[in-house]
Amino acid sequence: MEKKDLIEDKFRSSFSDFEKEPPSRVWKNVQRNLHQTGPWSRVLAFLHLSARPLGFYLAWGGVAAGVILTVFLIGTRKHGVVRGHAYAGEARLHNGIADLFCVSDNTLPWDSVAYSRSAMIDNYGHFQFSNIGSGNYLLRITPDKTTGESDKYLPSWYEHDEKSDSCKLIVIDGKDVNVEIQLIEKTKH
Amino acid sequence: MIDQDHDLISRCLRKEVAAEYQLYRRFAAKMYGICLRYGGDEMEAEDILQLGFVRLFQCLHQFKFEGSFDGWVHRIFVTTAINYYRKNLKFIREVDLTEAVDAEAIQEDVLSAITTRELLEIIQNLPIGYRTVFNMYVIENYRHQEIANLLGISVGTSKSQLHLAKSSIKRILESRNK
């Protein structure tokens, strides 16, 4: 014999003939949707098909417009290019890595240094970072270990410093910036 | 009754507004009752009701007079309610029931004092998966296999959602009774 389920029985008996008169606007909205003509009446019919007031859709429209505007403003924010050359003594550095760090504050020592991105330094000491957003940056050059220059030169920050907390800031404000970096010799150090 | 239905449907298909209103009046209260059970609140129930009636009038030509017209209309509204929440329903999953409360062990006097309005409020506040499966299984008398097919879930998920729904209802009822 099947076990009696009191919850099921209660709900089944309560809702088997459950009815409630809907608001009169339902019929008007259904009619409007069934007998609409033309594109504008279709749009209005859609809005009326929802029980939510027009203000609900206007509020959502406002939120969507805000998001689109924010994305647009971020997309059109000023960007620049940081490019330059790294020198090992009189000659250009043969290969290495250039690391860019973003700085949020303007007070030494930098408390808000965050890694941004890296770029390869080519055989002629050239490096480039494209599409850099406005702000303050630190740049560090590290010689490639395979070239032998890493035996003679230390990883160095712009400009001519071995420590990030006293080196010079690169300011990007929508314009391209050229930087020339001299690596610090280990012997001098 | 079948002749009356045939005449009413034919007039609706000819876009006679009076016939459409007659059809609306015949089903509005009953279907609103269904929509209130499937909806999370009165606003959503109203949305489902309006969409259901638009769908009913648009699909009326598909009724072949081969079964009960009332049953056909009922199915349209249940399907409309399921479709209204379909994107939320796809996230429901089968859950382990080893720690679920035994929903059947409830005192009869807890249930006897509660009104239909309070039961409706309890149903509306259930999570969407619990609410839909509970409505379909308990009140609409769908089997778990049918529910699984209609919602695009497994039979196990349907069973676990039903059990969890009853456990939640039991908890709510007992907390109200304290």
mmCIF file of N, CA, C and O in Angstrom, chain B residues 48-125:
data_model
loop_
_atom_site.group_PDB
_atom_site.id
_atom_site.type_symbol
_atom_site.label_atom_id
_atom_site.label_comp_id
_atom_site.label_asym_id
_atom_site.label_seq_id
_atom_site.Cartn_x
_atom_site.Cartn_y
_atom_site.Cartn_z
ATOM 1 N N ILE B 48 3.088 35.809 -16.886
ATOM 2 C CA ILE B 48 2.888 34.463 -17.455
ATOM 3 C C ILE B 48 1.470 34.338 -18.004
ATOM 4 O O ILE B 48 1.253 33.794 -19.086
ATOM 5 N N LEU B 49 0.492 34.887 -17.269
ATOM 6 C CA LEU B 49 -0.908 34.806 -17.703
ATOM 7 C C LEU B 49 -1.087 35.513 -19.054
ATOM 8 O O LEU B 49 -1.714 34.976 -19.971
ATOM 9 N N GLN B 50 -0.535 36.704 -19.166
ATOM 10 C CA GLN B 50 -0.672 37.464 -20.420
ATOM 11 C C GLN B 50 0.015 36.750 -21.580
ATOM 12 O O GLN B 50 -0.558 36.605 -22.657
ATOM 13 N N LEU B 51 1.224 36.282 -21.325
ATOM 14 C CA LEU B 51 1.948 35.538 -22.380
ATOM 15 C C LEU B 51 1.192 34.271 -22.762
ATOM 16 O O LEU B 51 1.118 33.909 -23.939
ATOM 17 N N GLY B 52 0.619 33.621 -21.756
ATOM 18 C CA GLY B 52 -0.130 32.389 -21.997
ATOM 19 C C GLY B 52 -1.348 32.635 -22.867
ATOM 20 O O GLY B 52 -1.611 31.874 -23.810
ATOM 21 N N PHE B 53 -2.079 33.717 -22.593
ATOM 22 C CA PHE B 53 -3.264 34.004 -23.408
ATOM 23 C C PHE B 53 -2.894 34.389 -24.840
ATOM 24 O O PHE B 53 -3.560 33.975 -25.791
ATOM 25 N N VAL B 54 -1.827 35.157 -24.983
ATOM 26 C CA VAL B 54 -1.380 35.517 -26.340
ATOM 27 C C VAL B 54 -1.017 34.241 -27.101
ATOM 28 O O VAL B 54 -1.411 34.052 -28.253
ATOM 29 N N ARG B 55 -0.300 33.349 -26.411
ATOM 30 C CA ARG B 55 0.098 32.084 -27.044
ATOM 31 C C ARG B 55 -1.134 31.235 -27.377
ATOM 32 O O ARG B 55 -1.209 30.624 -28.440
ATOM 33 N N LEU B 56 -2.091 31.226 -26.450
ATOM 34 C CA LEU B 56 -3.322 30.445 -26.666
ATOM 35 C C LEU B 56 -4.036 30.915 -27.932
ATOM 36 O O LEU B 56 -4.395 30.101 -28.786
ATOM 37 N N PHE B 57 -4.221 32.230 -28.062
ATOM 38 C CA PHE B 57 -4.946 32.746 -29.235
ATOM 39 C C PHE B 57 -4.141 32.531 -30.522
ATOM 40 O O PHE B 57 -4.718 32.269 -31.570
ATOM 41 N N GLN B 58 -2.832 32.631 -30.401
ATOM 42 C CA GLN B 58 -2.006 32.458 -31.600
ATOM 43 C C GLN B 58 -1.929 30.983 -32.044
ATOM 44 O O GLN B 58 -1.710 30.714 -33.219
ATOM 45 N N CYS B 59 -2.084 30.062 -31.096
ATOM 46 C CA CYS B 59 -1.975 28.621 -31.424
ATOM 47 C C CYS B 59 -3.336 27.952 -31.560
ATOM 48 O O CYS B 59 -3.390 26.727 -31.714
ATOM 49 N N LEU B 60 -4.380 28.721 -31.453
ATOM 50 C CA LEU B 60 -5.725 28.145 -31.438
ATOM 51 C C LEU B 60 -6.001 27.276 -32.668
ATOM 52 O O LEU B 60 -6.693 26.260 -32.572
ATOM 53 N N HIS B 61 -5.454 27.660 -33.793
ATOM 54 C CA HIS B 61 -5.678 26.892 -35.037
ATOM 55 C C HIS B 61 -5.062 25.490 -34.953
ATOM 56 O O HIS B 61 -5.404 24.618 -35.755
ATOM 57 N N GLN B 62 -4.145 25.292 -33.973
ATOM 58 C CA GLN B 62 -3.497 23.977 -33.857
ATOM 59 C C GLN B 62 -4.342 22.969 -33.073
ATOM 60 O O GLN B 62 -4.023 21.780 -33.041
ATOM 61 N N PHE B 63 -5.392 23.443 -32.415
ATOM 62 C CA PHE B 63 -6.228 22.517 -31.646
ATOM 63 C C PHE B 63 -7.059 21.677 -32.620
ATOM 64 O O PHE B 63 -7.805 22.216 -33.450
ATOM 65 N N LYS B 64 -6.929 20.344 -32.501
ATOM 66 C CA LYS B 64 -7.547 19.445 -33.499
ATOM 67 C C LYS B 64 -8.861 18.824 -33.010
ATOM 68 O O LYS B 64 -9.370 17.909 -33.656
ATOM 69 N N PHE B 65 -9.381 19.251 -31.909
ATOM 70 C CA PHE B 65 -10.627 18.698 -31.344
ATOM 71 C C PHE B 65 -10.511 17.190 -31.087
ATOM 72 O O PHE B 65 -11.478 16.463 -31.223
ATOM 73 N N GLU B 66 -9.339 16.748 -30.751
ATOM 74 C CA GLU B 66 -9.132 15.312 -30.524
ATOM 75 C C GLU B 66 -9.098 14.975 -29.031
ATOM 76 O O GLU B 66 -9.119 13.815 -28.669
ATOM 77 N N GLY B 67 -9.027 15.966 -28.193
ATOM 78 C CA GLY B 67 -9.017 15.723 -26.742
ATOM 79 C C GLY B 67 -9.750 16.856 -26.048
ATOM 80 O O GLY B 67 -10.444 17.653 -26.694
ATOM 81 N N SER B 68 -9.564 16.927 -24.743
ATOM 82 C CA SER B 68 -10.238 17.979 -23.973
ATOM 83 C C SER B 68 -9.619 19.346 -24.278
ATOM 84 O O SER B 68 -8.394 19.507 -24.229
ATOM 85 N N PHE B 69 -10.488 20.299 -24.577
ATOM 86 C CA PHE B 69 -10.002 21.654 -24.846
ATOM 87 C C PHE B 69 -9.430 22.268 -23.558
ATOM 88 O O PHE B 69 -8.394 22.926 -23.587
ATOM 89 N N ASP B 70 -10.108 22.003 -22.437
ATOM 90 C CA ASP B 70 -9.629 22.531 -21.148
ATOM 91 C C ASP B 70 -8.223 22.014 -20.830
ATOM 92 O O ASP B 70 -7.364 22.761 -20.367
ATOM 93 N N GLY B 71 -8.008 20.728 -21.096
ATOM 94 C CA GLY B 71 -6.692 20.126 -20.855
ATOM 95 C C GLY B 71 -5.630 20.738 -21.751
ATOM 96 O O GLY B 71 -4.493 20.982 -21.316
ATOM 97 N N TRP B 72 -6.002 21.014 -22.991
ATOM 98 C CA TRP B 72 -5.078 21.613 -23.959
ATOM 99 C C TRP B 72 -4.667 23.025 -23.500
ATOM 100 O O TRP B 72 -3.498 23.395 -23.521
ATOM 101 N N VAL B 73 -5.687 23.776 -23.043
ATOM 102 C CA VAL B 73 -5.415 25.147 -22.557
ATOM 103 C C VAL B 73 -4.522 25.085 -21.316
ATOM 104 O O VAL B 73 -3.553 25.846 -21.191
ATOM 105 N N HIS B 74 -4.819 24.163 -20.432
ATOM 106 C CA HIS B 74 -4.034 23.988 -19.205
ATOM 107 C C HIS B 74 -2.565 23.741 -19.553
ATOM 108 O O HIS B 74 -1.653 24.357 -18.980
ATOM 109 N N ARG B 75 -2.332 22.871 -20.530
ATOM 110 C CA ARG B 75 -0.949 22.541 -20.926
ATOM 111 C C ARG B 75 -0.229 23.763 -21.500
ATOM 112 O O ARG B 75 0.956 23.961 -21.279
ATOM 113 N N ILE B 76 -0.979 24.584 -22.247
ATOM 114 C CA ILE B 76 -0.362 25.799 -22.809
ATOM 115 C C ILE B 76 0.155 26.704 -21.688
ATOM 116 O O ILE B 76 1.275 27.230 -21.755
ATOM 117 N N PHE B 77 -0.632 26.857 -20.647
ATOM 118 C CA PHE B 77 -0.210 27.755 -19.568
ATOM 119 C C PHE B 77 0.949 27.172 -18.755
ATOM 120 O O PHE B 77 1.846 27.910 -18.339
ATOM 121 N N VAL B 78 0.921 25.861 -18.541
ATOM 122 C CA VAL B 78 2.044 25.238 -17.819
ATOM 123 C C VAL B 78 3.326 25.378 -18.653
ATOM 124 O O VAL B 78 4.390 25.729 -18.131
ATOM 125 N N THR B 79 3.204 25.137 -19.963
ATOM 126 C CA THR B 79 4.381 25.269 -20.840
ATOM 127 C C THR B 79 4.890 26.719 -20.864
ATOM 128 O O THR B 79 6.095 26.953 -20.844
ATOM 129 N N THR B 80 3.949 27.659 -20.887
ATOM 130 C CA THR B 80 4.350 29.078 -20.878
ATOM 131 C C THR B 80 5.112 29.406 -19.594
ATOM 132 O O THR B 80 6.138 30.099 -19.621
ATOM 133 N N ALA B 81 4.622 28.871 -18.469
ATOM 134 C CA ALA B 81 5.297 29.115 -17.179
ATOM 135 C C ALA B 81 6.696 28.504 -17.189
ATOM 136 O O ALA B 81 7.666 29.131 -16.742
ATOM 137 N N ILE B 82 6.809 27.289 -17.730
ATOM 138 C CA ILE B 82 8.134 26.623 -17.783
ATOM 139 C C ILE B 82 9.081 27.434 -18.666
ATOM 140 O O ILE B 82 10.226 27.685 -18.306
ATOM 141 N N ASN B 83 8.561 27.873 -19.820
ATOM 142 C CA ASN B 83 9.405 28.648 -20.743
ATOM 143 C C ASN B 83 9.818 29.984 -20.142
ATOM 144 O O ASN B 83 10.909 30.483 -20.411
ATOM 145 N N TYR B 84 8.938 30.552 -19.321
ATOM 146 C CA TYR B 84 9.224 31.846 -18.690
ATOM 147 C C TYR B 84 10.470 31.747 -17.798
ATOM 148 O O TYR B 84 11.244 32.686 -17.685
ATOM 149 N N TYR B 85 10.627 30.561 -17.174
ATOM 150 C CA TYR B 85 11.765 30.384 -16.267
ATOM 151 C C TYR B 85 12.846 29.472 -16.843
ATOM 152 O O TYR B 85 13.737 29.051 -16.124
ATOM 153 N N ARG B 86 12.756 29.152 -18.131
ATOM 154 C CA ARG B 86 13.628 28.104 -18.689
ATOM 155 C C ARG B 86 15.105 28.391 -18.451
ATOM 156 O O ARG B 86 15.871 27.508 -18.093
ATOM 157 N N LYS B 87 15.507 29.627 -18.641
ATOM 158 C CA LYS B 87 16.949 29.922 -18.498
ATOM 159 C C LYS B 87 17.431 29.729 -17.051
ATOM 160 O O LYS B 87 18.583 29.448 -16.816
ATOM 161 N N ASN B 88 16.494 29.869 -16.074
ATOM 162 C CA ASN B 88 16.888 29.618 -14.682
ATOM 163 C C ASN B 88 16.845 28.128 -14.363
ATOM 164 O O ASN B 88 17.632 27.633 -13.563
ATOM 165 N N LEU B 89 15.918 27.430 -15.021
ATOM 166 C CA LEU B 89 15.739 26.009 -14.720
ATOM 167 C C LEU B 89 16.908 25.155 -15.180
ATOM 168 O O LEU B 89 17.127 24.067 -14.664
ATOM 169 N N LYS B 90 17.656 25.635 -16.175
ATOM 170 C CA LYS B 90 18.743 24.798 -16.687
ATOM 171 C C LYS B 90 19.888 24.654 -15.677
ATOM 172 O O LYS B 90 20.749 23.804 -15.831
ATOM 173 N N PHE B 91 19.878 25.502 -14.636
ATOM 174 C CA PHE B 91 20.959 25.426 -13.642
ATOM 175 C C PHE B 91 20.648 24.465 -12.496
ATOM 176 O O PHE B 91 21.484 24.251 -11.638
ATOM 177 N N ILE B 92 19.435 23.897 -12.462
ATOM 178 C CA ILE B 92 19.135 23.015 -11.328
ATOM 179 C C ILE B 92 19.827 21.671 -11.525
ATOM 180 O O ILE B 92 19.960 21.186 -12.638
ATOM 181 N N ARG B 93 20.308 21.119 -10.449
ATOM 182 C CA ARG B 93 21.122 19.912 -10.502
ATOM 183 C C ARG B 93 20.596 18.874 -9.498
ATOM 184 O O ARG B 93 19.959 19.217 -8.508
ATOM 185 N N GLU B 94 20.972 17.629 -9.760
ATOM 186 C CA GLU B 94 20.638 16.563 -8.819
ATOM 187 C C GLU B 94 21.509 16.744 -7.582
ATOM 188 O O GLU B 94 22.694 17.061 -7.698
ATOM 189 N N VAL B 95 20.919 16.562 -6.412
ATOM 190 C CA VAL B 95 21.699 16.716 -5.175
ATOM 191 C C VAL B 95 21.586 15.459 -4.320
ATOM 192 O O VAL B 95 20.623 14.705 -4.418
ATOM 193 N N ASP B 96 22.589 15.288 -3.477
ATOM 194 C CA ASP B 96 22.610 14.144 -2.580
ATOM 195 C C ASP B 96 21.557 14.350 -1.488
ATOM 196 O O ASP B 96 21.531 15.386 -0.829
ATOM 197 N N LEU B 97 20.712 13.374 -1.306
ATOM 198 C CA LEU B 97 19.595 13.551 -0.368
ATOM 199 C C LEU B 97 19.831 12.901 0.996
ATOM 200 O O LEU B 97 18.925 12.822 1.801
ATOM 201 N N THR B 98 21.066 12.459 1.241
ATOM 202 C CA THR B 98 21.306 11.717 2.485
ATOM 203 C C THR B 98 21.039 12.562 3.727
ATOM 204 O O THR B 98 20.646 12.033 4.755
ATOM 205 N N GLU B 99 21.215 13.884 3.591
ATOM 206 C CA GLU B 99 21.001 14.726 4.767
ATOM 207 C C GLU B 99 19.680 15.480 4.720
ATOM 208 O O GLU B 99 19.407 16.344 5.540
ATOM 209 N N ALA B 100 18.852 15.189 3.724
ATOM 210 C CA ALA B 100 17.585 15.912 3.607
ATOM 211 C C ALA B 100 16.625 15.491 4.724
ATOM 212 O O ALA B 100 16.664 14.374 5.212
ATOM 213 N N VAL B 101 15.751 16.403 5.068
ATOM 214 C CA VAL B 101 14.788 16.130 6.130
ATOM 215 C C VAL B 101 13.722 15.183 5.597
ATOM 216 O O VAL B 101 13.364 15.233 4.429
ATOM 217 N N ASP B 102 13.222 14.302 6.425
ATOM 218 C CA ASP B 102 12.145 13.422 6.011
ATOM 219 C C ASP B 102 10.858 14.236 5.920
ATOM 220 O O ASP B 102 10.252 14.608 6.911
ATOM 221 N N ALA B 103 10.442 14.516 4.685
ATOM 222 C CA ALA B 103 9.318 15.424 4.469
ATOM 223 C C ALA B 103 7.979 14.819 4.867
ATOM 224 O O ALA B 103 7.012 15.516 5.072
ATOM 225 N N GLU B 104 7.944 13.511 4.964
ATOM 226 C CA GLU B 104 6.641 12.885 5.229
ATOM 227 C C GLU B 104 6.288 12.892 6.716
ATOM 228 O O GLU B 104 5.139 12.706 7.084
ATOM 229 N N ALA B 105 7.299 13.081 7.567
ATOM 230 C CA ALA B 105 7.043 13.016 8.994
ATOM 231 C C ALA B 105 6.568 14.361 9.528
ATOM 232 O O ALA B 105 7.268 15.037 10.259
ATOM 233 N N ILE B 106 5.400 14.756 9.099
ATOM 234 C CA ILE B 106 4.869 16.036 9.568
ATOM 235 C C ILE B 106 3.536 15.790 10.266
ATOM 236 O O ILE B 106 2.775 14.896 9.881
ATOM 237 N N GLN B 107 3.289 16.565 11.296
ATOM 238 C CA GLN B 107 2.060 16.390 12.066
ATOM 239 C C GLN B 107 0.864 16.914 11.261
ATOM 240 O O GLN B 107 0.937 17.955 10.623
ATOM 241 N N GLU B 108 -0.238 16.187 11.338
ATOM 242 C CA GLU B 108 -1.428 16.545 10.566
ATOM 243 C C GLU B 108 -2.008 17.893 11.020
ATOM 244 O O GLU B 108 -2.511 18.662 10.200
ATOM 245 N N ASP B 109 -1.922 18.168 12.336
ATOM 246 C CA ASP B 109 -2.512 19.418 12.833
ATOM 247 C C ASP B 109 -1.754 20.651 12.348
ATOM 248 O O ASP B 109 -2.306 21.748 12.282
ATOM 249 N N VAL B 110 -0.470 20.460 11.996
ATOM 250 C CA VAL B 110 0.319 21.585 11.436
ATOM 251 C C VAL B 110 -0.295 22.002 10.100
ATOM 252 O O VAL B 110 -0.401 23.183 9.770
ATOM 253 N N LEU B 111 -0.714 21.020 9.338
ATOM 254 C CA LEU B 111 -1.256 21.292 8.002
ATOM 255 C C LEU B 111 -2.705 21.757 8.034
ATOM 256 O O LEU B 111 -3.123 22.571 7.217
ATOM 257 N N SER B 112 -3.452 21.256 8.986
ATOM 258 C CA SER B 112 -4.894 21.537 8.970
ATOM 259 C C SER B 112 -5.202 23.017 9.216
ATOM 260 O O SER B 112 -6.200 23.532 8.712
ATOM 261 N N ALA B 113 -4.328 23.696 9.972
ATOM 262 C CA ALA B 113 -4.618 25.090 10.324
ATOM 263 C C ALA B 113 -4.244 26.084 9.226
ATOM 264 O O ALA B 113 -4.635 27.246 9.282
ATOM 265 N N ILE B 114 -3.520 25.627 8.230
ATOM 266 C CA ILE B 114 -2.971 26.583 7.264
ATOM 267 C C ILE B 114 -3.934 26.829 6.089
ATOM 268 O O ILE B 114 -4.624 25.913 5.641
ATOM 269 N N THR B 115 -3.997 28.081 5.626
ATOM 270 C CA THR B 115 -4.945 28.446 4.561
ATOM 271 C C THR B 115 -4.295 28.308 3.184
ATOM 272 O O THR B 115 -3.063 28.238 3.068
ATOM 273 N N THR B 116 -5.126 28.323 2.149
ATOM 274 C CA THR B 116 -4.624 28.237 0.771
ATOM 275 C C THR B 116 -3.729 29.435 0.444
ATOM 276 O O THR B 116 -2.721 29.301 -0.236
ATOM 277 N N ARG B 117 -4.116 30.584 0.942
ATOM 278 C CA ARG B 117 -3.320 31.795 0.703
ATOM 279 C C ARG B 117 -1.900 31.639 1.271
ATOM 280 O O ARG B 117 -0.914 32.028 0.642
ATOM 281 N N GLU B 118 -1.827 31.045 2.476
ATOM 282 C CA GLU B 118 -0.513 30.828 3.098
ATOM 283 C C GLU B 118 0.297 29.778 2.327
ATOM 284 O O GLU B 118 1.505 29.907 2.162
ATOM 285 N N LEU B 119 -0.413 28.746 1.844
ATOM 286 C CA LEU B 119 0.271 27.718 1.042
ATOM 287 C C LEU B 119 0.830 28.326 -0.246
ATOM 288 O O LEU B 119 1.939 27.997 -0.672
ATOM 289 N N LEU B 120 0.048 29.222 -0.844
ATOM 290 C CA LEU B 120 0.490 29.886 -2.076
ATOM 291 C C LEU B 120 1.753 30.711 -1.818
ATOM 292 O O LEU B 120 2.712 30.691 -2.587
ATOM 293 N N GLU B 121 1.748 31.395 -0.690
ATOM 294 C CA GLU B 121 2.912 32.210 -0.312
ATOM 295 C C GLU B 121 4.150 31.323 -0.131
ATOM 296 O O GLU B 121 5.253 31.676 -0.561
ATOM 297 N N ILE B 122 3.939 30.150 0.478
ATOM 298 C CA ILE B 122 5.057 29.220 0.680
ATOM 299 C C ILE B 122 5.593 28.742 -0.668
ATOM 300 O O ILE B 122 6.808 28.748 -0.913
ATOM 301 N N ILE B 123 4.694 28.366 -1.571
ATOM 302 C CA ILE B 123 5.102 27.888 -2.905
ATOM 303 C C ILE B 123 5.879 28.977 -3.648
ATOM 304 O O ILE B 123 6.921 28.724 -4.253
ATOM 305 N N GLN B 124 5.359 30.201 -3.589
ATOM 306 C CA GLN B 124 5.993 31.298 -4.341
ATOM 307 C C GLN B 124 7.391 31.614 -3.833
ATOM 308 O O GLN B 124 8.220 32.119 -4.588
ATOM 309 N N ASN B 125 7.631 31.308 -2.566
ATOM 310 C CA ASN B 125 8.951 31.614 -2.008
ATOM 311 C C ASN B 125 9.955 30.478 -2.147
ATOM 312 O O ASN B 125 11.111 30.622 -1.745
#
